Coordinates of C-alpha atoms in Angstrom, one line a residue:
Chain A
M1 CA -9.7 65.1 293.1
I2 CA -10.3 69.0 293.1
I3 CA -13.7 70.3 294.1
A4 CA -14.0 73.9 293.0
E5 CA -17.4 76.1 294.1
V6 CA -17.8 79.5 292.2
P7 CA -20.8 81.2 293.3
L8 CA -23.5 82.2 290.6
K9 CA -24.0 86.4 290.1
L10 CA -27.2 88.5 289.9
T11 CA -26.5 91.9 288.2
L12 CA -28.4 94.9 289.6
F13 CA -27.3 97.2 287.7
G14 CA -25.8 98.1 284.5
E15 CA -26.9 94.8 282.0
H16 CA -26.4 96.2 278.5
A17 CA -24.7 99.5 278.9
V18 CA -21.4 98.1 280.4
V19 CA -21.4 96.3 276.8
Y20 CA -20.6 100.8 276.1
E21 CA -18.6 100.7 278.6
Q22 CA -20.8 102.0 281.6
P23 CA -20.3 101.3 285.2
A24 CA -22.4 98.2 286.6
L25 CA -23.3 96.4 290.0
A26 CA -23.6 92.9 290.4
M27 CA -23.3 90.3 293.2
A28 CA -22.3 87.1 293.7
I29 CA -24.9 84.8 295.2
S30 CA -25.5 81.3 297.0
E31 CA -26.4 79.4 294.4
K32 CA -23.0 77.5 293.9
M33 CA -21.1 75.8 290.2
I34 CA -19.9 72.8 291.5
I35 CA -16.8 71.6 289.2
K36 CA -15.2 68.7 290.1
V37 CA -12.1 67.5 288.2
K38 CA -10.0 63.9 289.6
S39 CA -7.2 62.1 287.0
N40 CA -8.4 59.9 284.6
E41 CA -7.1 57.9 281.8
K42 CA -9.2 60.1 279.3
M43 CA -10.1 63.2 278.6
I44 CA -13.9 63.0 279.8
I45 CA -16.2 66.6 280.2
K46 CA -19.6 66.1 281.7
S47 CA -22.8 67.2 283.3
N48 CA -26.5 66.5 283.9
S49 CA -27.3 69.8 284.5
L50 CA -26.6 71.1 281.5
S51 CA -27.4 69.5 278.6
I52 CA -23.3 68.0 278.3
K53 CA -23.4 64.1 277.6
G54 CA -19.5 62.8 278.8
I55 CA -17.6 64.0 275.4
K56 CA -14.3 63.0 275.4
V57 CA -12.3 65.9 273.6
D58 CA -8.5 65.6 272.4
L59 CA -7.0 69.0 273.6
N60 CA -4.9 68.7 270.8
D61 CA -7.1 69.2 268.4
L62 CA -9.4 71.4 270.1
K63 CA -12.9 71.8 267.4
L64 CA -15.7 70.7 268.5
E65 CA -17.7 67.7 266.8
S66 CA -21.2 68.8 267.3
E67 CA -22.6 72.0 267.5
E68 CA -25.7 70.4 270.3
T69 CA -22.6 70.2 273.0
G70 CA -23.4 74.4 273.1
K71 CA -21.4 77.3 274.5
I72 CA -21.1 76.1 277.8
L73 CA -19.1 73.7 276.4
S74 CA -16.9 76.1 274.1
Y75 CA -16.3 77.9 277.1
V76 CA -14.7 74.8 279.2
I77 CA -12.3 73.6 276.2
G78 CA -11.4 77.5 276.0
A79 CA -10.4 77.4 279.4
L80 CA -8.8 74.1 279.5
S81 CA -6.8 75.3 276.3
Y82 CA -5.8 77.8 278.6
F83 CA -3.6 75.8 279.9
K84 CA -0.3 74.7 277.9
E85 CA 0.3 71.6 280.3
K86 CA -2.1 68.9 279.4
K87 CA -3.0 66.0 282.4
N88 CA -5.4 63.3 281.4
A89 CA -8.7 64.0 283.7
L90 CA -12.4 63.8 283.9
I91 CA -14.3 66.8 284.5
E92 CA -17.9 67.0 286.2
I93 CA -20.1 70.1 286.1
E94 CA -22.9 70.8 288.5
S95 CA -25.0 73.8 288.1
P96 CA -27.7 74.3 290.1
V97 CA -29.7 76.1 287.5
D98 CA -29.9 76.7 283.8
P99 CA -27.6 78.0 281.7
S100 CA -28.1 81.2 279.9
V101 CA -30.4 82.9 282.6
G102 CA -28.2 86.1 283.5
L103 CA -27.0 84.4 286.2
G104 CA -23.7 83.9 285.0
T105 CA -23.0 80.2 284.5
S106 CA -21.1 80.8 281.3
A107 CA -18.5 82.9 283.3
A108 CA -18.7 80.3 286.1
V109 CA -17.9 77.9 284.3
I110 CA -14.8 79.9 283.4
V111 CA -13.9 80.1 286.2
G112 CA -14.3 77.0 288.1
I113 CA -12.5 75.1 285.5
V114 CA -9.6 77.5 285.2
S115 CA -9.8 77.3 289.5
A116 CA -9.8 73.3 289.4
Y117 CA -7.5 72.6 286.4
S118 CA -4.7 75.4 288.0
R119 CA -4.7 73.6 291.2
F120 CA -5.2 69.4 289.4
L121 CA -1.9 71.2 287.7
G122 CA -0.1 71.9 290.8
Y123 CA -0.9 76.2 290.7
E124 CA -1.5 78.3 293.4
L125 CA -3.6 81.2 292.1
T126 CA -4.8 83.4 294.0
N127 CA -9.1 84.6 293.5
E128 CA -7.5 88.1 291.6
E129 CA -5.7 85.8 289.2
I130 CA -7.9 83.4 288.1
A131 CA -10.3 86.8 287.9
K132 CA -7.8 87.9 285.3
I133 CA -7.4 84.2 283.5
S134 CA -10.8 84.0 283.4
H135 CA -12.2 87.9 282.3
N136 CA -9.0 86.9 279.5
I137 CA -10.3 83.8 278.4
E138 CA -13.9 84.8 278.3
L139 CA -12.2 87.3 276.0
S140 CA -10.6 85.3 274.0
I141 CA -13.6 83.4 272.7
Q142 CA -16.4 86.3 272.9
G143 CA -14.6 88.8 271.4
I144 CA -16.3 91.7 273.7
G145 CA -17.4 91.1 277.6
S146 CA -17.3 92.9 281.0
R147 CA -15.4 91.9 283.7
M148 CA -18.1 91.7 285.9
D149 CA -19.4 88.4 284.8
T150 CA -15.7 86.4 285.7
Y151 CA -14.8 89.4 288.4
T152 CA -18.1 88.8 290.2
T153 CA -18.6 84.9 290.8
A154 CA -14.4 84.1 291.6
L155 CA -14.5 87.1 294.0
G156 CA -17.5 87.2 295.5
G157 CA -19.5 90.2 297.1
L158 CA -21.4 92.9 295.9
I159 CA -18.5 95.0 293.4
Y160 CA -19.8 98.0 291.7
F161 CA -17.5 98.3 288.3
P162 CA -16.7 102.2 287.2
K163 CA -16.7 102.9 283.6
D164 CA -12.3 103.2 283.9
G165 CA -11.8 99.7 284.7
G166 CA -11.3 98.8 288.6
Y167 CA -13.3 97.4 291.0
E168 CA -15.2 98.3 294.6
I169 CA -15.6 95.4 297.0
L170 CA -19.2 97.1 298.7
D171 CA -19.8 96.0 301.7
Q172 CA -22.7 95.8 302.0
N173 CA -25.5 93.1 302.1
L174 CA -28.5 94.2 300.1
E175 CA -31.7 91.3 300.5
L176 CA -33.4 90.7 297.1
T177 CA -36.2 88.2 295.6
A178 CA -35.3 87.0 292.5
G179 CA -36.5 84.8 290.2
Y180 CA -35.8 83.2 286.1
I181 CA -37.8 82.0 283.6
K182 CA -36.4 80.4 280.2
R183 CA -34.9 82.8 277.3
V184 CA -37.3 83.6 274.5
T185 CA -34.5 85.3 272.6
T186 CA -31.2 83.9 272.3
T187 CA -27.9 86.9 274.4
K188 CA -26.7 86.6 270.6
D189 CA -29.4 88.2 268.7
I190 CA -30.5 90.7 271.9
L191 CA -26.9 92.4 271.4
K192 CA -27.4 92.3 268.1
Y193 CA -30.9 94.8 268.4
V194 CA -28.8 97.1 270.3
R195 CA -26.6 96.7 268.1
N196 CA -28.6 98.4 265.5
M197 CA -30.9 100.2 267.4
K198 CA -27.1 102.3 267.9
E199 CA -26.6 102.3 264.5
K200 CA -30.1 103.7 263.3
N201 CA -30.6 105.9 266.5
F202 CA -27.0 107.4 267.8
E203 CA -28.2 110.0 270.0
I204 CA -31.0 108.6 271.5
F205 CA -29.1 105.0 272.2
N206 CA -26.1 107.0 273.7
D207 CA -28.7 108.9 276.1
I208 CA -30.1 106.0 276.8
I209 CA -27.1 104.4 278.0
N210 CA -25.9 107.0 280.0
T211 CA -28.9 107.4 281.9
I212 CA -28.4 104.3 282.7
G213 CA -25.0 104.8 283.8
K214 CA -26.2 107.9 286.2
I215 CA -28.2 105.3 287.9
T216 CA -25.7 102.3 288.8
D217 CA -23.3 105.4 290.0
K218 CA -26.3 106.7 292.1
A219 CA -27.4 103.0 293.1
K220 CA -23.5 102.7 294.3
N221 CA -24.3 105.2 296.9
L222 CA -27.9 104.2 298.0
I223 CA -26.5 100.9 298.9
K224 CA -24.2 102.4 300.5
D225 CA -26.3 104.5 302.6
G226 CA -29.1 101.7 303.6
N227 CA -31.5 103.5 301.2
E228 CA -34.1 100.5 299.8
E229 CA -36.8 102.7 298.8
E230 CA -34.8 104.6 296.7
L231 CA -32.9 102.2 295.5
G232 CA -36.1 100.0 294.6
N233 CA -37.4 102.9 292.9
L234 CA -33.8 103.0 290.4
M235 CA -35.1 99.7 289.6
Y236 CA -38.4 100.0 288.1
I237 CA -36.1 103.5 286.7
N238 CA -33.4 101.5 285.2
H239 CA -36.3 98.2 283.8
G240 CA -38.3 101.1 281.7
L241 CA -34.9 101.9 280.3
L242 CA -33.8 98.3 278.6
M243 CA -37.6 98.0 277.4
S244 CA -36.5 101.3 275.7
L245 CA -33.4 99.2 274.3
G246 CA -36.1 96.6 273.3
V247 CA -34.7 93.8 275.7
T248 CA -37.7 93.2 277.8
Y249 CA -40.2 90.6 277.9
P250 CA -43.9 91.1 277.8
L251 CA -44.6 88.9 280.6
V252 CA -41.6 90.3 282.7
D253 CA -42.7 93.8 281.6
N254 CA -46.5 93.1 282.9
L255 CA -44.6 91.9 286.0
V256 CA -41.9 94.8 286.8
S257 CA -45.5 97.1 286.3
T258 CA -47.4 94.8 288.3
A259 CA -44.9 94.5 291.3
K260 CA -45.0 98.4 291.2
N261 CA -48.4 98.6 291.7
L262 CA -48.7 95.9 294.5
G263 CA -46.8 98.5 296.6
I264 CA -42.9 96.1 295.8
R265 CA -40.4 98.4 296.0
G266 CA -38.5 97.7 293.5
C267 CA -38.3 95.2 290.2
K268 CA -36.2 95.0 287.3
I269 CA -34.8 91.9 284.5
S270 CA -31.4 91.4 286.0
G271 CA -28.9 90.4 282.5
G272 CA -29.4 90.6 279.1
G273 CA -33.1 90.1 279.1
G274 CA -35.9 88.4 276.7
G275 CA -36.8 86.0 279.0
G276 CA -34.5 85.3 282.1
A277 CA -33.5 86.4 285.4
I278 CA -36.2 89.3 287.5
I279 CA -34.7 90.7 290.9
C280 CA -36.7 92.2 293.1
T281 CA -36.5 94.2 296.3
N282 CA -36.9 91.4 299.2
D283 CA -41.3 91.4 299.0
V284 CA -43.2 87.8 299.5
K285 CA -45.3 89.7 297.4
A286 CA -42.3 89.3 295.3
E287 CA -42.0 86.2 295.2
I288 CA -46.2 85.3 294.6
L289 CA -45.4 87.7 291.7
L290 CA -43.1 85.7 290.2
N291 CA -44.4 82.2 290.8
T292 CA -47.5 83.4 288.7
I293 CA -45.4 83.3 285.6
G294 CA -43.9 79.8 286.8
A295 CA -40.3 81.2 287.2
R296 CA -38.2 79.4 289.1
I297 CA -37.1 81.1 292.6
I298 CA -33.1 81.6 293.3
N299 CA -31.3 81.9 296.4
C300 CA -30.7 85.0 296.0
K301 CA -28.4 85.8 299.2
K302 CA -25.2 87.5 299.2
S303 CA -22.1 84.8 298.6
E304 CA -19.0 86.8 300.8
H305 CA -16.6 84.9 299.0
G306 CA -15.9 84.1 295.5
V307 CA -14.9 80.6 294.1
M308 CA -13.1 77.8 297.2
I309 CA -11.3 74.9 296.5
K310 CA -11.2 71.8 297.6
E311 CA -8.6 69.1 297.4
I312 CA -10.6 65.6 299.0
N313 CA -7.9 62.7 298.6
Chain B
M1 CA -78.6 127.1 267.0
I2 CA -74.9 127.1 267.1
I3 CA -73.6 123.5 267.0
A4 CA -69.4 123.1 267.0
E5 CA -67.6 120.3 265.8
V6 CA -64.7 119.6 268.2
P7 CA -62.1 116.9 266.2
L8 CA -60.7 114.5 269.4
K9 CA -57.0 114.9 269.9
L10 CA -54.4 111.3 270.0
T11 CA -50.0 112.7 271.3
L12 CA -48.5 111.2 269.0
F13 CA -45.2 112.1 271.0
G14 CA -43.9 114.2 274.2
E15 CA -46.8 113.7 276.5
H16 CA -45.5 114.1 280.4
A17 CA -42.5 115.7 278.3
V18 CA -43.9 118.6 277.1
V19 CA -45.3 119.5 280.5
Y20 CA -41.2 120.6 281.1
E21 CA -40.7 122.2 277.7
Q22 CA -39.7 119.9 275.9
P23 CA -41.4 119.2 272.1
A24 CA -44.7 117.1 271.4
L25 CA -46.2 116.3 267.9
A26 CA -49.9 115.3 268.2
M27 CA -53.4 114.5 266.6
A28 CA -56.4 115.6 265.3
I29 CA -58.7 112.9 264.7
S30 CA -61.6 111.6 263.5
E31 CA -63.8 111.4 266.3
K32 CA -65.6 114.3 266.9
M33 CA -67.3 116.0 269.7
I34 CA -70.3 117.8 269.4
I35 CA -71.6 121.0 271.9
K36 CA -75.2 122.5 270.8
V37 CA -75.5 126.4 272.0
K38 CA -79.7 126.9 271.9
S39 CA -81.3 129.9 273.0
N40 CA -82.9 128.8 276.5
E41 CA -85.1 130.8 279.2
K42 CA -82.5 129.4 281.9
M43 CA -78.4 128.4 281.5
I44 CA -78.8 125.1 281.8
I45 CA -76.0 122.2 280.8
K46 CA -76.1 118.9 280.3
S47 CA -74.9 115.7 278.7
N48 CA -75.1 112.5 278.5
S49 CA -72.1 111.3 277.5
L50 CA -70.1 112.9 280.0
S51 CA -71.9 112.0 283.6
I52 CA -72.8 115.6 283.2
K53 CA -76.9 115.8 284.1
G54 CA -78.8 118.3 283.6
I55 CA -77.8 120.9 285.8
K56 CA -78.7 125.0 286.4
V57 CA -75.8 126.9 286.4
D58 CA -76.1 130.6 287.8
L59 CA -73.8 132.4 286.0
N60 CA -73.2 134.9 288.9
D61 CA -72.2 132.3 291.4
L62 CA -70.3 129.6 289.6
K63 CA -69.7 127.9 292.4
L64 CA -70.7 123.9 292.1
E65 CA -72.9 122.5 294.3
S66 CA -71.6 118.4 293.7
E67 CA -68.6 117.3 293.3
E68 CA -69.8 114.7 291.3
T69 CA -70.5 116.4 288.2
G70 CA -66.4 116.1 288.1
K71 CA -64.0 118.2 285.8
I72 CA -66.1 118.4 282.5
L73 CA -68.5 120.5 284.4
S74 CA -65.1 122.9 285.5
Y75 CA -63.9 123.8 282.6
V76 CA -67.3 123.8 281.1
I77 CA -68.1 126.5 283.4
G78 CA -64.5 128.3 283.3
A79 CA -65.1 128.5 279.6
L80 CA -68.6 130.2 279.7
S81 CA -67.4 132.9 282.6
Y82 CA -64.7 133.7 280.1
F83 CA -67.3 135.6 278.3
K84 CA -68.3 138.3 280.2
E85 CA -71.8 139.0 278.5
K86 CA -74.2 136.1 279.7
K87 CA -77.1 135.0 277.5
N88 CA -79.3 132.3 278.9
A89 CA -78.6 128.7 277.3
L90 CA -79.4 124.9 276.6
I91 CA -75.7 124.0 276.8
E92 CA -75.4 120.1 275.2
I93 CA -72.4 118.3 274.9
E94 CA -72.1 114.6 273.7
S95 CA -68.5 113.2 273.4
P96 CA -67.9 109.7 271.8
V97 CA -65.4 108.7 273.7
D98 CA -64.9 108.7 278.0
P99 CA -63.3 111.7 279.4
S100 CA -59.8 111.6 280.7
V101 CA -58.6 109.0 279.1
G102 CA -55.9 111.1 277.1
L103 CA -57.5 112.3 273.7
G104 CA -58.6 116.2 274.7
T105 CA -61.9 115.9 276.1
S106 CA -61.0 118.2 278.7
A107 CA -59.7 121.3 275.3
A108 CA -62.3 119.7 273.8
V109 CA -65.2 120.7 275.8
I110 CA -63.3 124.4 276.2
V111 CA -62.5 124.8 272.5
G112 CA -66.1 123.8 271.6
I113 CA -67.7 125.6 274.5
V114 CA -65.2 129.0 273.3
S115 CA -66.9 128.5 269.7
A116 CA -70.2 127.6 270.2
Y117 CA -71.4 130.2 272.8
S118 CA -68.9 132.9 271.3
R119 CA -70.6 132.8 267.8
F120 CA -74.3 132.7 270.1
L121 CA -72.8 136.2 271.3
G122 CA -73.1 137.3 268.1
Y123 CA -69.0 136.8 267.8
E124 CA -66.8 135.6 264.6
L125 CA -63.5 134.3 265.8
T126 CA -61.3 132.4 263.9
N127 CA -59.7 128.8 264.7
E128 CA -56.6 130.7 266.2
E129 CA -58.4 132.7 268.3
I130 CA -60.6 130.1 269.6
A131 CA -57.5 128.3 269.9
K132 CA -55.3 131.3 271.9
I133 CA -58.6 132.1 274.0
S134 CA -59.1 128.0 275.0
H135 CA -55.3 127.7 275.9
N136 CA -55.9 130.5 278.3
I137 CA -58.8 129.6 280.0
E138 CA -57.4 126.1 280.5
L139 CA -54.7 127.6 282.3
S140 CA -56.9 129.7 284.2
I141 CA -58.4 126.5 285.3
Q142 CA -55.6 124.0 285.5
G143 CA -52.5 126.3 286.7
I144 CA -50.2 124.9 284.1
G145 CA -51.0 123.0 281.1
S146 CA -49.2 123.0 278.0
R147 CA -51.0 124.5 274.1
M148 CA -50.7 120.8 272.8
D149 CA -54.7 119.3 273.1
T150 CA -55.7 123.4 273.1
Y151 CA -54.9 124.4 269.6
T152 CA -55.0 120.3 267.8
T153 CA -58.7 120.1 268.8
A154 CA -58.9 123.9 266.9
L155 CA -57.1 124.4 264.4
G156 CA -57.5 120.3 263.2
G157 CA -54.1 118.2 261.2
L158 CA -50.9 116.4 263.2
I159 CA -49.3 119.6 264.8
Y160 CA -45.8 119.8 265.9
F161 CA -45.4 121.8 268.9
P162 CA -41.8 123.0 269.7
K163 CA -39.3 123.5 272.7
D164 CA -39.6 127.1 272.2
G165 CA -43.4 128.4 271.1
G166 CA -45.7 128.4 268.4
Y167 CA -46.4 125.3 265.9
E168 CA -45.9 123.5 262.5
I169 CA -48.9 122.1 261.0
L170 CA -47.3 119.0 259.1
D171 CA -48.8 118.4 256.0
Q172 CA -48.6 114.6 256.1
N173 CA -50.6 112.1 257.0
L174 CA -50.2 109.4 259.9
E175 CA -52.3 106.0 259.8
L176 CA -52.9 104.7 262.8
T177 CA -54.7 102.0 264.8
A178 CA -55.1 103.4 268.3
G179 CA -58.0 102.6 271.6
Y180 CA -58.6 103.3 275.0
I181 CA -59.1 101.5 278.3
K182 CA -60.7 102.8 281.1
R183 CA -57.8 104.9 283.4
V184 CA -57.0 103.7 287.4
T185 CA -55.5 106.3 288.0
T186 CA -55.4 110.6 287.8
T187 CA -54.8 112.3 285.7
K188 CA -53.3 114.4 289.6
D189 CA -51.9 111.3 291.0
I190 CA -50.2 110.4 287.9
L191 CA -48.6 114.1 287.9
K192 CA -47.6 114.6 291.2
Y193 CA -45.8 111.2 290.7
V194 CA -43.8 112.1 288.4
R195 CA -43.2 115.8 290.2
N196 CA -42.5 113.8 292.5
M197 CA -39.4 111.5 290.7
K198 CA -38.4 115.2 289.4
E199 CA -37.4 115.3 292.7
K200 CA -35.8 112.3 294.0
N201 CA -33.8 112.1 290.7
F202 CA -33.5 115.1 288.9
E203 CA -30.7 114.6 287.1
I204 CA -32.1 111.2 285.7
F205 CA -35.4 112.7 285.3
N206 CA -34.1 115.1 283.5
D207 CA -31.6 112.9 281.2
I208 CA -35.4 111.0 280.2
I209 CA -37.1 114.3 279.9
N210 CA -34.5 115.2 277.7
T211 CA -34.7 111.9 275.3
I212 CA -38.3 111.8 275.1
G213 CA -37.9 115.5 273.8
K214 CA -35.3 114.4 271.0
I215 CA -37.4 111.5 270.1
T216 CA -40.1 113.9 269.5
D217 CA -37.3 115.7 267.1
K218 CA -36.1 112.7 265.4
A219 CA -40.6 111.5 264.9
K220 CA -41.2 114.7 262.8
N221 CA -38.4 114.2 260.5
L222 CA -39.4 110.4 259.9
I223 CA -42.7 111.7 259.6
K224 CA -42.2 114.2 257.1
D225 CA -39.5 111.6 255.4
G226 CA -42.5 108.9 255.1
N227 CA -40.4 106.8 257.4
E228 CA -43.1 104.4 259.0
E229 CA -40.8 101.8 260.5
E230 CA -38.1 104.1 262.4
L231 CA -41.2 106.2 263.3
G232 CA -42.4 102.9 264.9
N233 CA -39.0 101.9 266.9
L234 CA -39.4 105.4 268.3
M235 CA -42.9 104.9 269.9
Y236 CA -41.5 101.6 271.5
I237 CA -38.0 103.4 272.8
N238 CA -40.7 106.3 273.9
H239 CA -42.7 103.7 275.8
G240 CA -39.9 101.9 277.4
L241 CA -38.7 106.1 278.7
L242 CA -42.7 106.5 279.8
M243 CA -42.5 103.4 281.7
S244 CA -39.4 104.4 283.0
L245 CA -41.1 107.4 284.6
G246 CA -43.5 105.3 286.0
V247 CA -46.7 106.7 284.0
T248 CA -47.5 103.3 282.6
Y249 CA -49.7 100.1 283.8
P250 CA -48.5 96.7 283.6
L251 CA -51.5 95.5 280.7
V252 CA -50.1 98.2 278.7
D253 CA -46.7 97.5 278.9
N254 CA -48.0 94.1 278.4
L255 CA -49.7 94.3 274.8
V256 CA -46.7 97.1 273.8
S257 CA -44.8 94.7 274.3
T258 CA -46.5 92.0 272.9
A259 CA -47.3 94.1 269.9
K260 CA -42.8 94.1 269.1
N261 CA -42.9 90.7 268.9
L262 CA -46.3 90.0 266.7
G263 CA -43.9 92.2 264.2
I264 CA -46.7 95.5 264.6
R265 CA -44.0 98.4 263.8
G266 CA -45.1 100.7 266.5
C267 CA -46.6 100.8 269.9
K268 CA -47.3 102.7 273.0
I269 CA -49.1 104.2 275.5
S270 CA -50.9 108.2 274.0
G271 CA -51.4 111.1 276.8
G272 CA -50.9 111.0 280.7
G273 CA -51.0 106.6 280.5
G274 CA -52.1 105.0 283.9
G275 CA -54.7 102.8 280.9
G276 CA -56.3 105.7 278.9
A277 CA -55.1 105.7 274.8
I278 CA -53.0 103.1 272.8
I279 CA -51.9 104.0 270.2
C280 CA -49.8 101.7 267.4
T281 CA -48.9 101.4 263.8
N282 CA -51.9 100.8 261.5
D283 CA -52.1 97.4 261.0
V284 CA -54.8 94.9 261.8
K285 CA -52.8 92.9 264.4
A286 CA -52.5 96.1 266.6
E287 CA -56.4 96.1 266.4
I288 CA -56.7 92.3 267.5
L289 CA -54.3 93.2 270.4
L290 CA -56.4 95.9 271.1
N291 CA -58.9 94.2 271.5
T292 CA -57.6 91.3 273.6
I293 CA -57.7 93.8 276.9
G294 CA -61.1 95.0 275.7
A295 CA -59.8 98.0 274.4
R296 CA -62.0 100.1 272.7
I297 CA -61.2 101.4 269.1
I298 CA -61.6 104.7 268.7
N299 CA -61.5 106.1 264.4
C300 CA -58.0 107.4 264.7
K301 CA -58.3 108.3 260.2
K302 CA -56.9 111.9 261.0
S303 CA -59.1 115.2 261.0
E304 CA -57.6 118.4 258.1
H305 CA -59.7 120.6 260.3
G306 CA -60.0 121.7 264.0
V307 CA -63.4 123.2 265.0
M308 CA -66.5 123.7 263.0
I309 CA -68.9 125.8 263.9
K310 CA -72.2 125.5 262.0
E311 CA -76.1 127.7 262.8
I312 CA -78.9 126.1 262.2
N313 CA -81.9 128.3 262.2

């Protein structure tokens, strides 16, 4: 049996702006997705945590018979179809968090399948190769997509993604308090709303996106300097800009604004918005505040390593 | 007896940015401040609505004996001291709203005193002259201050204040639903917070301020075109930018974000923030929403005319 352990990730700065070629900062965290692959008579994918029931997938005909199986399954199938060689397996996926809350579960599924299934077929890929392949798979499924999620979950650590490609792994640590609530809007609808805003208010939209890019660049330097106070301020500024883009949510706007009044150094949504993940600078008050809105607290200690592959005989 | 009726005002777009030489849009509304001046043995200023108890002011020595009498009284005294001629009077001030909620009460007090006391002394000033004198008085008291409040309350109507001076009165009407809550932060503290942000994040701050300026210019054109839907969108965008500047307040961020989810076309804070006035596009849902946070609804029908002076014998 092959087991891939994939860290999930938090977007620190640059969500949405990264779609429009601005830089981003993300960090792999200690919440891990587990993908197990073992020989089996038939090709079976199952997950108790991602609403994927045990289903049979015919790899010669990759169409889904039911839409209910959802987005995650389409990523599994997309990742499997990357491999020309086919070898039947039982693939189990265990996620510590709900999907689609901005923690990179979609990317982690792809990275995990690429990692475990490639090893199952006898290949030895580097984390860098896994990141690259996974990003291409994501692109082929979604049409668009930044490298942020696939690279962060594959490589681990705190990563800065510059405007013009490449990436820079930062040595520094960042202590956060984070949680998530259910999303009330789909990623698709949020991206559509943002695109619509771009069309109607082109110049204002570009200003906001560029400013988020500058905040991300400044945040990278503040992380290097260990200046948590100023970094926290940038989180609040960035949240307001995300509110301007229309991707935030009443309960969360209230929480972020309350966090500021409570003297928490920084707080913002993390990821696509419309509910989902929220990050604050590390503070016990932040955990209490997140609890008041029923958020599930996540283990957001930095994961130094990316996906890890184990073979168990 | 001389009676001056001064309309209060709502800032539509450009609050805070106007302090940093960006354009602004404001509208005189149907809530009126009443200033009455009549001959009296002594110089007495009284107001039942602005926490000014009946006090004696020696115009030869304009120092206040108590700080309790507050900001409004300092504006009254500042306005009176503009006149070299002294003639004792009983000055009564009635305000329909609480002071310091972003509705221009400070400016209205100055405009009202200048209007009524100048007539009491036998002068006939035009509204334009009243606006100019009042702005100068405001400047001499505050050190800084845009023309927005004094000009809007003196001249009436819906007024655009361009970057480079002057003003443009727009003929169009704008139907709003508005209310206010008590402010939890003083104007002084908010202005200090914003200045501090400018110092620490100079470029990002300028970006945000410039974007607010562009929003104001675009809003002016949308008002001219009668495009309420797009104007509403700009209100939400502007609110997010004000949140980025750190001048908003949890309950109000929640309200604005909820307004969007309820399908109200636009909503934002109006004025300095930290509580205070909130404007939405005209909508019965907005009135209900404002009621849920205990806001006092105000009559925000546009006032076509500015300050009006009546003589009653």
